mmCIF file of C-alpha atoms in Angstrom:
data_model
loop_
_atom_site.group_PDB
_atom_site.id
_atom_site.type_symbol
_atom_site.label_atom_id
_atom_site.label_comp_id
_atom_site.label_asym_id
_atom_site.label_seq_id
_atom_site.Cartn_x
_atom_site.Cartn_y
_atom_site.Cartn_z
ATOM 1 C CA LEU A 13 -11.435 35.228 7.378
ATOM 2 C CA SER A 14 -8.143 33.133 7.697
ATOM 3 C CA MET A 15 -9.346 31.626 11.099
ATOM 4 C CA LEU A 16 -12.304 30.380 8.881
ATOM 5 C CA PHE A 17 -9.981 28.946 5.715
ATOM 6 C CA LEU A 18 -7.868 27.332 8.690
ATOM 7 C CA THR A 19 -10.701 25.574 10.175
ATOM 8 C CA LEU A 20 -11.935 24.430 6.902
ATOM 9 C CA LEU A 21 -8.342 22.950 5.790
ATOM 10 C CA LEU A 22 -8.079 21.240 9.238
ATOM 11 C CA LEU A 23 -12.136 20.193 8.627
ATOM 12 C CA PHE A 24 -11.158 18.568 5.669
ATOM 13 C CA LEU A 25 -7.913 17.474 6.466
ATOM 14 C CA ALA A 26 -9.786 15.154 9.272
ATOM 15 C CA LEU A 27 -12.651 13.783 7.313
ATOM 16 C CA PHE A 28 -10.384 12.512 4.379
ATOM 17 C CA PRO A 29 -6.792 11.891 5.369
ATOM 18 C CA GLY A 30 -5.715 10.166 2.262
ATOM 19 C CA ALA A 31 -6.197 13.135 -0.187
ATOM 20 C CA PHE A 32 -3.179 14.339 -0.046
ATOM 21 C CA SER A 33 -1.745 11.042 -0.760
ATOM 22 C CA CYS A 34 -3.176 10.272 -3.623
ATOM 23 C CA CYS A 35 -0.564 9.597 -7.018
ATOM 24 C CA THR A 36 -2.182 12.397 -9.353
ATOM 25 C CA LYS A 37 0.374 11.601 -12.240
ATOM 26 C CA ILE A 38 1.797 7.918 -13.182
ATOM 27 C CA SER A 39 4.528 6.698 -15.017
ATOM 28 C CA ASP A 40 4.125 4.764 -18.379
ATOM 29 C CA GLU A 41 7.513 3.339 -18.023
ATOM 30 C CA ILE A 42 9.337 1.530 -15.681
ATOM 31 C CA PRO A 43 13.561 2.076 -15.463
ATOM 32 C CA LYS A 44 15.332 -1.422 -15.561
ATOM 33 C CA GLY A 45 16.024 -2.720 -11.943
ATOM 34 C CA ILE A 46 13.846 -0.777 -10.208
ATOM 35 C CA LEU A 47 11.459 -3.225 -8.973
ATOM 36 C CA ARG A 48 14.332 -5.277 -7.422
ATOM 37 C CA ARG A 49 14.593 -2.393 -5.092
ATOM 38 C CA VAL A 50 10.889 -2.014 -4.334
ATOM 39 C CA GLU A 51 10.645 -2.570 -0.519
ATOM 40 C CA ARG A 52 6.371 -2.832 -0.980
ATOM 41 C CA PHE A 53 3.932 -1.571 -2.865
ATOM 42 C CA GLU A 54 -0.235 -0.882 -2.686
ATOM 43 C CA ILE A 55 -2.821 -0.527 -5.325
ATOM 44 C CA GLN A 56 -4.652 2.884 -5.796
ATOM 45 C CA LYS A 57 -8.058 2.441 -7.231
ATOM 46 C CA ALA A 58 -9.537 4.992 -9.181
ATOM 47 C CA ASP A 59 -12.502 5.443 -6.626
ATOM 48 C CA GLY A 60 -13.450 7.667 -3.461
ATOM 49 C CA LEU A 61 -10.728 10.228 -3.458
ATOM 50 C CA CYS A 62 -7.971 9.202 -5.774
ATOM 51 C CA HIS A 63 -9.004 9.467 -9.331
ATOM 52 C CA LEU A 64 -6.405 7.741 -10.879
ATOM 53 C CA GLU A 65 -5.408 3.715 -10.850
ATOM 54 C CA ALA A 66 -1.884 3.693 -9.832
ATOM 55 C CA VAL A 67 0.471 1.099 -8.701
ATOM 56 C CA ILE A 68 2.552 2.707 -5.931
ATOM 57 C CA LEU A 69 6.258 1.285 -5.209
ATOM 58 C CA TYR A 70 8.168 2.365 -2.383
ATOM 59 C CA ILE A 71 12.098 2.400 -2.680
ATOM 60 C CA GLU A 72 14.247 3.694 0.208
ATOM 61 C CA GLY A 73 11.449 5.411 1.631
ATOM 62 C CA ARG A 74 10.386 7.005 -1.690
ATOM 63 C CA LYS A 75 7.237 6.472 -3.218
ATOM 64 C CA PHE A 76 6.592 6.202 -6.564
ATOM 65 C CA CYS A 77 3.470 5.889 -8.648
ATOM 66 C CA VAL A 78 3.220 3.517 -12.191
ATOM 67 C CA SER A 79 0.697 2.128 -14.260
ATOM 68 C CA PRO A 80 -0.772 -0.795 -13.885
ATOM 69 C CA GLN A 81 -1.128 -1.474 -17.515
ATOM 70 C CA ILE A 82 3.052 -2.099 -17.589
ATOM 71 C CA LYS A 83 3.450 -5.707 -18.260
ATOM 72 C CA LYS A 84 6.696 -5.892 -16.398
ATOM 73 C CA VAL A 85 4.499 -4.290 -13.283
ATOM 74 C CA LYS A 86 1.799 -7.005 -13.658
ATOM 75 C CA LYS A 87 4.286 -9.968 -13.816
ATOM 76 C CA TRP A 88 6.188 -8.452 -10.895
ATOM 77 C CA MET A 89 3.133 -7.914 -8.827
ATOM 78 C CA LYS A 90 1.839 -11.665 -9.058
ATOM 79 C CA LYS A 91 5.449 -12.786 -7.947
ATOM 80 C CA ASN A 92 5.646 -10.375 -5.166
ATOM 81 C CA LYS A 93 2.199 -10.413 -3.642
ATOM 82 C CA HIS A 94 3.815 -10.634 -0.261
ATOM 83 C CA LYS A 95 5.055 -7.248 -0.542
ATOM 84 C CA ILE A 96 1.229 -5.863 -0.247
ATOM 85 C CA PRO A 97 1.106 -4.368 3.430
ATOM 86 C CA ARG A 98 -1.317 -6.428 5.655
ATOM 87 C CA ARG A 99 -3.635 -5.058 8.084
ATOM 88 C CA LYS A 100 -2.114 -6.552 11.367
ATOM 89 C CA PRO A 101 -4.541 -9.458 12.469
ATOM 90 C CA ARG A 102 -6.529 -8.988 15.454
ATOM 91 C CA GLY A 103 -6.944 -11.236 18.133
ATOM 92 C CA GLY A 104 -3.318 -12.629 18.969
ATOM 93 C CA LYS A 105 -5.210 -14.448 21.936
ATOM 94 C CA GLN A 106 -6.591 -16.798 18.902
ATOM 95 C CA ARG A 107 -3.195 -17.113 17.724
ATOM 96 C CA ARG A 108 -1.584 -18.096 20.616
ATOM 97 C CA ASP A 109 -4.429 -20.922 21.176
ATOM 98 C CA LYS A 110 -3.453 -22.138 17.716
ATOM 99 C CA ILE A 111 0.105 -22.465 18.641
ATOM 100 C CA ILE A 112 -0.319 -24.119 21.734
ATOM 101 C CA LYS A 113 -2.490 -26.228 20.471
ATOM 102 C CA LYS A 114 -0.109 -27.703 17.857
ATOM 103 C CA LYS A 115 2.000 -28.257 20.384
ATOM 104 C CA GLU A 116 -0.251 -30.331 22.521
ATOM 105 C CA ASN A 117 -1.089 -32.447 19.546
ATOM 106 C CA LYS A 118 2.672 -32.998 18.603
ATOM 107 C CA GLN A 119 3.393 -34.383 22.145
#
């Protein structure tokens, strides 16, 4: 029986890897000055596995979940869009080609 449970748990983790990284509680207040220390942030949508809309702030390797309705957070997110993690662009060769073409044009 325990082997069946373990198998089902591993199957669940494989099919839904984000299930345990969702914010389940959010803060409606944010301490003064904390936004200055944020290294990056993500926006959690209330769809799929995560049932709560939230802004996830990463500070010194820790994650804090706050309400996206906080005025300070909304304003801060507009100013700090560069802190949203981006996926690495594919096709590094294309980028290299663009750089080479720019250099050729300058000469």
